[in-house]
Amino acid sequence: MLRNLISATVTAVSVLSIGGLAQAQETVKIGLIVPMTGGQASTGQQINNAIKLYQQKNGDTVAGKKVEIILKDDAALPDNTKRLAQELIVNEKVNIIAGFGVTPAALAAAPLATQAKVPEIVMAAGTSIITERSPYIVRTSFTLAQSSTIIGDWAAKNGIKKVATLTSDYAPGNDALQFFKEHFTAGGGEIVEEVKVPLANPDFAPFLQRMKDSKPDAVFVFVPAGQGGNFMKQYAERGLDKSGIKVIGPGDVMDDDLLNNMGDAALGAVTAHLYSAAHPSAMNKEFVAAYKKAYNTRPGFMAVGGWDGIHLVYEALKKTGGKADGDSLIAAMKGMKWESPRGPISIDPETRDIVQNIYIRKVEKVDGELYNIEFATFEAVKDPGKTKK
Ligand code: PHB
């Protein structure tokens, strides 16, 4: 009797644990850590929207595994990112961490990714150094060096001689400034003023007032996604749009989700970037239409980083036959190539960073709406920040 009871209990326990194990193996968990509140909230919202849309279109099961997203808001504060990444890895046993709206957040999670051998998919942050901080980091966003080198060359070749720079005072702003400056001055251009503004609640007014007086040919602007609308509002309020001072930069300042509300002051701004909602491919037209239908707003470049990030995970799982350990996934991701709404992209197998086209675009009005219209393409651009070591 006692023996029967013990053996029944043992059987029940082992059935339970096998059941638990099978279930754990059938779900691939992704901890999505992004800013959903605070100054960078539009980044998290775009990424989360795009991932939801991707799963609606492609289903939430791939290679026999259910892909579960666990969304966490870090408000772009790296101490939060680190705590959330730790909790997700240790308690939730996530297979992957993803998102990272700003560089300090991506860097804060890097040692945890290495220690736990958990892939860290960077879908937003853009400082070159990030992918060098862990062999488990793969990036589907961009680097500021990719776009800033190209706009630096373009400006020097297109009659712009004197430029004042305004950059957000943290790592990606410093990359943007450094790479722009190197290329613009090598082409004969001159930097007449350099101003850095804080990441949180920047005030552009003193800079803009000085620009009005000193009249450079152009202002080179890097502000992170979400801040371009405020910059352009102040630029227009001070009448700089009428003074002939051009806005140039990486495309972050002309983000598609904000562009249409900037008004005509934005017309003529020339930026180099990875994505425009007006990119004329069939895939992008479908992507923009589906995103607008679901969220009643245009996707910006952060949405595309999220879309491609989840696509990368799905394709890697197909390649590993559903094996979801970090080493198998990273090996599968290296060298992967696909068509994105932004155009053709791949993951550099050496650096795990994104290789993508960079387009030069000019803001124009099409059917009454403002768009970044692409007019030149630089194909398969690797991160120039990697070769500078
Ligand atoms: C970053 O923090 O790396 C970052 C954030 C937003 C951008 C670009 C870079 O638009």
Tab-separated table of N, CA, C and O in Angstrom, residues 171-277:
chain	number	residue	atom	x	y	z
A	171	ALA	N	27.027	58.928	-26.306
A	171	ALA	CA	27.853	58.150	-27.239
A	171	ALA	C	27.438	58.232	-28.721
A	171	ALA	O	28.287	58.520	-29.575
A	172	PRO	N	26.168	58.019	-29.092
A	172	PRO	CA	25.861	58.057	-30.531
A	172	PRO	C	26.032	59.457	-31.123
A	172	PRO	O	26.416	59.602	-32.290
A	173	GLY	N	25.784	60.498	-30.325
A	173	GLY	CA	25.998	61.878	-30.776
A	173	GLY	C	27.482	62.112	-31.047
A	173	GLY	O	27.853	62.780	-32.023
A	174	ASN	N	28.317	61.543	-30.181
A	174	ASN	CA	29.759	61.715	-30.366
A	174	ASN	C	30.243	60.963	-31.603
A	174	ASN	O	31.097	61.455	-32.339
A	175	ASP	N	29.683	59.777	-31.857
A	175	ASP	CA	30.013	59.046	-33.101
A	175	ASP	C	29.583	59.864	-34.313
A	175	ASP	O	30.343	60.029	-35.267
A	176	ALA	N	28.358	60.372	-34.277
A	176	ALA	CA	27.838	61.133	-35.417
A	176	ALA	C	28.751	62.323	-35.706
A	176	ALA	O	29.152	62.559	-36.851
A	177	LEU	N	29.111	63.051	-34.649
A	177	LEU	CA	29.959	64.239	-34.802
A	177	LEU	C	31.332	63.860	-35.362
A	177	LEU	O	31.810	64.457	-36.334
A	178	GLN	N	31.946	62.856	-34.748
A	178	GLN	CA	33.306	62.470	-35.157
A	178	GLN	C	33.350	62.046	-36.631
A	178	GLN	O	34.211	62.488	-37.398
A	179	PHE	N	32.415	61.194	-37.036
A	179	PHE	CA	32.470	60.664	-38.405
A	179	PHE	C	32.058	61.716	-39.436
A	179	PHE	O	32.610	61.767	-40.522
A	180	PHE	N	31.116	62.556	-39.078
A	180	PHE	CA	30.750	63.648	-39.991
A	180	PHE	C	31.944	64.566	-40.184
A	180	PHE	O	32.314	64.922	-41.317
A	181	LYS	N	32.543	64.960	-39.066
A	181	LYS	CA	33.644	65.932	-39.097
A	181	LYS	C	34.809	65.416	-39.943
A	181	LYS	O	35.324	66.135	-40.804
A	182	GLU	N	35.166	64.158	-39.699
A	182	GLU	CA	36.292	63.576	-40.463
A	182	GLU	C	36.039	63.667	-41.963
A	182	GLU	O	36.908	64.056	-42.728
A	183	HIS	N	34.840	63.288	-42.375
A	183	HIS	CA	34.553	63.234	-43.812
A	183	HIS	C	34.316	64.613	-44.406
A	183	HIS	O	34.782	64.902	-45.509
A	184	PHE	N	33.624	65.466	-43.673
A	184	PHE	CA	33.321	66.803	-44.196
A	184	PHE	C	34.597	67.636	-44.324
A	184	PHE	O	34.818	68.304	-45.346
A	185	THR	N	35.457	67.577	-43.315
A	185	THR	CA	36.679	68.398	-43.373
A	185	THR	C	37.671	67.808	-44.391
A	185	THR	O	38.365	68.551	-45.075
A	186	ALA	N	37.689	66.471	-44.521
A	186	ALA	CA	38.568	65.859	-45.548
A	186	ALA	C	38.158	66.331	-46.938
A	186	ALA	O	38.994	66.442	-47.845
A	187	GLY	N	36.875	66.629	-47.102
A	187	GLY	CA	36.388	67.100	-48.406
A	187	GLY	C	36.495	68.616	-48.552
A	187	GLY	O	35.962	69.183	-49.509
A	188	GLY	N	37.125	69.280	-47.570
A	188	GLY	CA	37.366	70.727	-47.678
A	188	GLY	C	36.390	71.590	-46.886
A	188	GLY	O	36.483	72.815	-46.915
A	189	GLY	N	35.461	70.980	-46.169
A	189	GLY	CA	34.497	71.764	-45.396
A	189	GLY	C	35.086	72.261	-44.078
A	189	GLY	O	36.114	71.764	-43.610
A	190	GLU	N	34.399	73.245	-43.494
A	190	GLU	CA	34.878	73.829	-42.230
A	190	GLU	C	33.766	73.767	-41.180
A	190	GLU	O	32.606	74.094	-41.477
A	191	ILE	N	34.143	73.350	-39.958
A	191	ILE	CA	33.171	73.348	-38.854
A	191	ILE	C	33.323	74.686	-38.127
A	191	ILE	O	34.400	74.986	-37.604
A	192	VAL	N	32.268	75.483	-38.087
A	192	VAL	CA	32.397	76.817	-37.494
A	192	VAL	C	31.937	76.856	-36.038
A	192	VAL	O	32.292	77.758	-35.295
A	193	GLU	N	31.155	75.880	-35.622
A	193	GLU	CA	30.732	75.823	-34.220
A	193	GLU	C	30.269	74.410	-33.903
A	193	GLU	O	29.656	73.749	-34.736
A	194	GLU	N	30.603	73.972	-32.660
A	194	GLU	CA	30.158	72.643	-32.213
A	194	GLU	C	29.391	72.815	-30.917
A	194	GLU	O	29.950	73.326	-29.947
A	195	VAL	N	28.152	72.391	-30.897
A	195	VAL	CA	27.369	72.503	-29.665
A	195	VAL	C	26.806	71.129	-29.324
A	195	VAL	O	26.337	70.405	-30.205
A	196	LYS	N	26.882	70.782	-28.042
A	196	LYS	CA	26.295	69.522	-27.579
A	196	LYS	C	25.165	69.822	-26.609
A	196	LYS	O	25.312	70.713	-25.758
A	197	VAL	N	24.062	69.110	-26.747
A	197	VAL	CA	22.916	69.325	-25.849
A	197	VAL	C	22.650	68.041	-25.072
A	197	VAL	O	22.933	66.951	-25.556
A	198	PRO	N	22.123	68.178	-23.841
A	198	PRO	CA	21.858	66.963	-23.053
A	198	PRO	C	20.818	66.062	-23.716
A	198	PRO	O	19.961	66.549	-24.474
A	199	LEU	N	20.910	64.761	-23.422
A	199	LEU	CA	19.943	63.800	-23.976
A	199	LEU	C	18.529	64.091	-23.461
A	199	LEU	O	17.568	64.073	-24.214
A	200	ALA	N	18.434	64.378	-22.153
A	200	ALA	CA	17.104	64.596	-21.572
A	200	ALA	C	16.705	66.067	-21.674
A	200	ALA	O	17.492	66.954	-21.334
A	201	ASN	N	15.519	66.336	-22.152
A	201	ASN	CA	14.942	67.689	-22.241
A	201	ASN	C	15.886	68.752	-22.801
A	201	ASN	O	16.116	69.769	-22.163
A	202	PRO	N	16.444	68.546	-23.962
A	202	PRO	CA	17.380	69.544	-24.498
A	202	PRO	C	16.677	70.851	-24.865
A	202	PRO	O	15.528	70.845	-25.296
A	203	ASP	N	17.387	71.957	-24.649
A	203	ASP	CA	16.886	73.267	-25.073
A	203	ASP	C	17.735	73.719	-26.257
A	203	ASP	O	18.944	73.909	-26.129
A	204	PHE	N	17.117	73.858	-27.414
A	204	PHE	CA	17.865	74.198	-28.622
A	204	PHE	C	17.946	75.707	-28.847
A	204	PHE	O	18.648	76.172	-29.744
A	205	ALA	N	17.202	76.482	-28.046
A	205	ALA	CA	17.030	77.914	-28.335
A	205	ALA	C	18.333	78.709	-28.417
A	205	ALA	O	18.535	79.446	-29.387
A	206	PRO	N	19.252	78.571	-27.418
A	206	PRO	CA	20.470	79.406	-27.496
A	206	PRO	C	21.281	79.116	-28.765
A	206	PRO	O	21.773	80.034	-29.412
A	207	PHE	N	21.356	77.840	-29.139
A	207	PHE	CA	22.088	77.452	-30.353
A	207	PHE	C	21.439	78.065	-31.581
A	207	PHE	O	22.109	78.670	-32.421
A	208	LEU	N	20.132	77.957	-31.654
A	208	LEU	CA	19.425	78.436	-32.844
A	208	LEU	C	19.545	79.956	-32.978
A	208	LEU	O	19.686	80.486	-34.078
A	209	GLN	N	19.517	80.643	-31.850
A	209	GLN	CA	19.660	82.108	-31.893
A	209	GLN	C	21.016	82.493	-32.470
A	209	GLN	O	21.127	83.351	-33.342
A	210	ARG	N	22.060	81.783	-31.991
A	210	ARG	CA	23.416	82.084	-32.506
A	210	ARG	C	23.523	81.780	-33.993
A	210	ARG	O	24.155	82.492	-34.752
A	211	MET	N	22.859	80.695	-34.432
A	211	MET	CA	22.917	80.316	-35.856
A	211	MET	C	22.312	81.398	-36.731
A	211	MET	O	22.785	81.688	-37.807
A	212	LYS	N	21.268	81.986	-36.193
A	212	LYS	CA	20.583	83.025	-36.958
A	212	LYS	C	21.538	84.192	-37.244
A	212	LYS	O	21.507	84.796	-38.316
A	213	ASP	N	22.408	84.447	-36.262
A	213	ASP	CA	23.358	85.550	-36.431
A	213	ASP	C	24.572	85.139	-37.263
A	213	ASP	O	25.021	85.890	-38.120
A	214	SER	N	25.121	83.941	-37.007
A	214	SER	CA	26.400	83.596	-37.657
A	214	SER	C	26.207	82.991	-39.052
A	214	SER	O	27.161	82.932	-39.832
A	215	LYS	N	24.995	82.535	-39.366
A	215	LYS	CA	24.651	82.068	-40.718
A	215	LYS	C	25.634	81.090	-41.371
A	215	LYS	O	26.248	81.416	-42.398
A	216	PRO	N	25.779	79.889	-40.814
A	216	PRO	CA	26.551	78.868	-41.541
A	216	PRO	C	25.728	78.427	-42.764
A	216	PRO	O	24.549	78.774	-42.868
A	217	ASP	N	26.346	77.672	-43.683
A	217	ASP	CA	25.577	77.175	-44.833
A	217	ASP	C	24.554	76.128	-44.380
A	217	ASP	O	23.492	75.991	-44.981
A	218	ALA	N	24.948	75.379	-43.335
A	218	ALA	CA	24.050	74.312	-42.871
A	218	ALA	C	24.283	74.019	-41.400
A	218	ALA	O	25.361	74.308	-40.863
A	219	VAL	N	23.270	73.441	-40.753
A	219	VAL	CA	23.470	72.871	-39.410
A	219	VAL	C	23.383	71.358	-39.533
A	219	VAL	O	22.467	70.823	-40.174
A	220	PHE	N	24.392	70.705	-38.937
A	220	PHE	CA	24.411	69.241	-38.889
A	220	PHE	C	23.798	68.857	-37.552
A	220	PHE	O	24.281	69.264	-36.491
A	221	VAL	N	22.714	68.096	-37.603
A	221	VAL	CA	21.976	67.798	-36.369
A	221	VAL	C	21.889	66.300	-36.133
A	221	VAL	O	21.458	65.542	-37.014
A	222	PHE	N	22.311	65.866	-34.940
A	222	PHE	CA	21.901	64.536	-34.481
A	222	PHE	C	21.157	64.681	-33.168
A	222	PHE	O	21.719	65.119	-32.162
A	223	VAL	N	19.885	64.351	-33.206
A	223	VAL	CA	19.122	64.126	-31.974
A	223	VAL	C	18.492	62.741	-32.126
A	223	VAL	O	18.205	62.326	-33.241
A	224	PRO	N	18.331	62.012	-31.010
A	224	PRO	CA	17.784	60.664	-31.138
A	224	PRO	C	16.307	60.667	-31.534
A	224	PRO	O	15.619	61.683	-31.344
A	225	ALA	N	15.847	59.552	-32.064
A	225	ALA	CA	14.450	59.358	-32.449
A	225	ALA	C	13.536	59.952	-31.377
A	225	ALA	O	13.778	59.773	-30.184
A	226	GLY	N	12.516	60.667	-31.805
A	226	GLY	CA	11.561	61.220	-30.846
A	226	GLY	C	11.773	62.707	-30.590
A	226	GLY	O	10.863	63.405	-30.142
A	227	GLN	N	13.005	63.224	-30.869
A	227	GLN	CA	13.289	64.636	-30.539
A	227	GLN	C	13.263	65.570	-31.748
A	227	GLN	O	13.323	66.792	-31.594
A	228	GLY	N	13.199	65.013	-32.944
A	228	GLY	CA	13.288	65.844	-34.154
A	228	GLY	C	12.165	66.859	-34.262
A	228	GLY	O	12.378	67.991	-34.718
A	229	GLY	N	10.962	66.477	-33.832
A	229	GLY	CA	9.804	67.366	-33.931
A	229	GLY	C	10.017	68.629	-33.123
A	229	GLY	O	9.755	69.746	-33.582
A	230	ASN	N	10.538	68.466	-31.917
A	230	ASN	CA	10.783	69.607	-31.044
A	230	ASN	C	11.876	70.509	-31.614
A	230	ASN	O	11.760	71.739	-31.610
A	231	PHE	N	12.927	69.882	-32.163
A	231	PHE	CA	14.003	70.677	-32.766
A	231	PHE	C	13.453	71.517	-33.927
A	231	PHE	O	13.695	72.724	-34.007
A	232	MET	N	12.704	70.889	-34.807
A	232	MET	CA	12.223	71.603	-35.995
A	232	MET	C	11.203	72.687	-35.632
A	232	MET	O	11.103	73.709	-36.298
A	233	LYS	N	10.460	72.457	-34.554
A	233	LYS	CA	9.500	73.461	-34.091
A	233	LYS	C	10.269	74.735	-33.696
A	233	LYS	O	9.931	75.844	-34.120
A	234	GLN	N	11.330	74.544	-32.919
A	234	GLN	CA	12.118	75.703	-32.479
A	234	GLN	C	12.861	76.345	-33.646
A	234	GLN	O	13.028	77.571	-33.699
A	235	TYR	N	13.308	75.533	-34.578
A	235	TYR	CA	14.009	76.023	-35.781
A	235	TYR	C	13.072	76.933	-36.594
A	235	TYR	O	13.456	78.017	-37.033
A	236	ALA	N	11.823	76.491	-36.731
A	236	ALA	CA	10.842	77.281	-37.488
A	236	ALA	C	10.421	78.532	-36.716
A	236	ALA	O	10.289	79.612	-37.293
A	237	GLU	N	10.244	78.391	-35.396
A	237	GLU	CA	9.822	79.536	-34.570
A	237	GLU	C	10.805	80.698	-34.665
A	237	GLU	O	10.423	81.854	-34.595
A	238	ARG	N	12.086	80.357	-34.817
A	238	ARG	CA	13.090	81.414	-34.933
A	238	ARG	C	13.329	81.834	-36.374
A	238	ARG	O	14.258	82.579	-36.662
A	239	GLY	N	12.532	81.290	-37.278
A	239	GLY	CA	12.617	81.715	-38.673
A	239	GLY	C	13.852	81.212	-39.406
A	239	GLY	O	14.231	81.758	-40.441
A	240	LEU	N	14.484	80.169	-38.871
A	240	LEU	CA	15.702	79.691	-39.539
A	240	LEU	C	15.415	79.056	-40.891
A	240	LEU	O	16.276	79.038	-41.765
A	241	ASP	N	14.203	78.546	-41.042
A	241	ASP	CA	13.845	77.950	-42.342
A	241	ASP	C	13.873	79.005	-43.454
A	241	ASP	O	14.145	78.699	-44.597
A	242	LYS	N	13.640	80.248	-43.047
A	242	LYS	CA	13.599	81.329	-44.059
A	242	LYS	C	14.969	81.966	-44.266
A	242	LYS	O	15.144	82.811	-45.124
A	243	SER	N	15.961	81.553	-43.440
A	243	SER	CA	17.265	82.219	-43.503
A	243	SER	C	18.231	81.522	-44.456
A	243	SER	O	19.376	81.954	-44.610
A	244	GLY	N	17.785	80.420	-45.069
A	244	GLY	CA	18.657	79.718	-46.015
A	244	GLY	C	19.669	78.791	-45.360
A	244	GLY	O	20.558	78.270	-46.026
A	245	ILE	N	19.536	78.569	-44.040
A	245	ILE	CA	20.444	77.614	-43.372
A	245	ILE	C	19.820	76.220	-43.461
A	245	ILE	O	18.748	75.978	-42.924
A	246	LYS	N	20.529	75.355	-44.147
A	246	LYS	CA	20.000	74.022	-44.419
A	246	LYS	C	20.139	73.104	-43.208
A	246	LYS	O	21.124	73.206	-42.479
A	247	VAL	N	19.203	72.192	-43.023
A	247	VAL	CA	19.366	71.142	-42.009
A	247	VAL	C	19.895	69.893	-42.708
A	247	VAL	O	19.309	69.429	-43.698
A	248	ILE	N	21.038	69.375	-42.197
A	248	ILE	CA	21.573	68.103	-42.718
A	248	ILE	C	21.874	67.197	-41.524
A	248	ILE	O	21.925	67.670	-40.389
A	249	GLY	N	22.114	65.920	-41.796
A	249	GLY	CA	22.470	65.029	-40.689
A	249	GLY	C	22.167	63.595	-41.003
A	249	GLY	O	21.752	63.263	-42.119
A	250	PRO	N	22.364	62.718	-39.990
A	250	PRO	CA	21.793	61.381	-40.103
A	250	PRO	C	20.268	61.557	-40.042
A	250	PRO	O	19.789	62.586	-39.552
A	251	GLY	N	19.495	60.587	-40.498
A	251	GLY	CA	18.060	60.792	-40.660
A	251	GLY	C	17.228	60.796	-39.393
A	251	GLY	O	16.013	61.030	-39.449
A	252	ASP	N	17.867	60.601	-38.240
A	252	ASP	CA	17.101	60.521	-36.979
A	252	ASP	C	16.237	61.766	-36.749
A	252	ASP	O	15.119	61.669	-36.260
A	253	VAL	N	16.779	62.937	-37.115
A	253	VAL	CA	16.056	64.195	-36.873
A	253	VAL	C	14.808	64.312	-37.755
A	253	VAL	O	13.869	65.027	-37.415
A	254	MET	N	14.791	63.583	-38.869
A	254	MET	CA	13.646	63.635	-39.799
A	254	MET	C	12.835	62.338	-39.735
A	254	MET	O	12.309	61.863	-40.732
A	255	ASP	N	12.759	61.769	-38.555
A	255	ASP	CA	12.070	60.485	-38.369
A	255	ASP	C	10.651	60.527	-38.954
A	255	ASP	O	9.900	61.469	-38.713
A	256	ASP	N	10.326	59.500	-39.716
A	256	ASP	CA	9.048	59.473	-40.436
A	256	ASP	C	7.819	59.552	-39.548
A	256	ASP	O	6.773	60.013	-39.985
A	257	ASP	N	7.919	59.095	-38.303
A	257	ASP	CA	6.707	59.146	-37.464
A	257	ASP	C	6.384	60.587	-37.044
A	257	ASP	O	5.263	60.875	-36.662
A	258	LEU	N	7.393	61.474	-37.100
A	258	LEU	CA	7.173	62.867	-36.687
A	258	LEU	C	7.138	63.835	-37.859
A	258	LEU	O	6.566	64.930	-37.763
A	259	LEU	N	7.778	63.438	-38.965
A	259	LEU	CA	8.035	64.351	-40.080
A	259	LEU	C	6.799	65.103	-40.562
A	259	LEU	O	6.837	66.312	-40.766
A	260	ASN	N	5.710	64.388	-40.710
A	260	ASN	CA	4.537	65.004	-41.322
A	260	ASN	C	3.950	66.135	-40.475
A	260	ASN	O	3.224	66.976	-40.981
A	261	ASN	N	4.282	66.130	-39.164
A	261	ASN	CA	3.789	67.216	-38.300
A	261	ASN	C	4.769	68.368	-38.174
A	261	ASN	O	4.512	69.324	-37.442
A	262	MET	N	5.915	68.281	-38.848
A	262	MET	CA	6.928	69.340	-38.692
A	262	MET	C	6.571	70.583	-39.492
A	262	MET	O	7.107	71.647	-39.250
A	263	GLY	N	5.726	70.411	-40.475
A	263	GLY	CA	5.350	71.567	-41.287
A	263	GLY	C	6.399	71.842	-42.358
A	263	GLY	O	7.425	71.156	-42.445
A	264	ASP	N	6.147	72.887	-43.133
A	264	ASP	CA	6.981	73.163	-44.301
A	264	ASP	C	8.411	73.561	-43.954
A	264	ASP	O	9.278	73.573	-44.836
A	265	ALA	N	8.678	73.885	-42.676
A	265	ALA	CA	10.051	74.221	-42.272
A	265	ALA	C	11.005	73.067	-42.588
A	265	ALA	O	12.200	73.268	-42.793
A	266	ALA	N	10.468	71.847	-42.628
A	266	ALA	CA	11.328	70.677	-42.870
A	266	ALA	C	11.657	70.489	-44.353
A	266	ALA	O	12.594	69.759	-44.684
A	267	LEU	N	10.924	71.152	-45.219
A	267	LEU	CA	11.143	70.971	-46.668
A	267	LEU	C	12.595	71.248	-47.033
A	267	LEU	O	13.168	72.252	-46.599
A	268	GLY	N	13.189	70.374	-47.809
A	268	GLY	CA	14.558	70.589	-48.286
A	268	GLY	C	15.638	70.021	-47.383
A	268	GLY	O	16.803	69.993	-47.769
A	269	ALA	N	15.284	69.557	-46.178
A	269	ALA	CA	16.306	68.965	-45.302
A	269	ALA	C	16.881	67.726	-45.981
A	269	ALA	O	16.135	66.892	-46.505
A	270	VAL	N	18.214	67.611	-45.965
A	270	VAL	CA	18.876	66.476	-46.629
A	270	VAL	C	19.564	65.626	-45.567
A	270	VAL	O	20.415	66.115	-44.818
A	271	THR	N	19.177	64.379	-45.495
A	271	THR	CA	19.767	63.491	-44.498
A	271	THR	C	20.139	62.152	-45.134
A	271	THR	O	19.604	61.789	-46.179
A	272	ALA	N	21.079	61.464	-44.486
A	272	ALA	CA	21.475	60.121	-44.936
A	272	ALA	C	20.945	59.130	-43.913
A	272	ALA	O	21.133	59.326	-42.705
A	273	HIS	N	20.283	58.085	-44.403
A	273	HIS	CA	19.680	57.168	-43.431
A	273	HIS	C	19.378	55.815	-44.059
A	273	HIS	O	19.456	55.647	-45.276
A	274	LEU	N	18.994	54.897	-43.186
A	274	LEU	CA	18.717	53.527	-43.601
A	274	LEU	C	17.300	53.320	-44.100
A	274	LEU	O	17.035	52.360	-44.811
A	275	TYR	N	16.389	54.196	-43.686
A	275	TYR	CA	14.977	53.908	-43.970
A	275	TYR	C	14.182	55.171	-44.220
A	275	TYR	O	14.337	56.168	-43.517
A	276	SER	N	13.310	55.086	-45.228
A	276	SER	CA	12.286	56.108	-45.435
A	276	SER	C	10.961	55.395	-45.632
A	276	SER	O	10.898	54.371	-46.330
A	277	ALA	N	9.899	55.960	-45.048
A	277	ALA	CA	8.561	55.385	-45.267
A	277	ALA	C	8.189	55.462	-46.742
A	277	ALA	O	7.298	54.754	-47.205
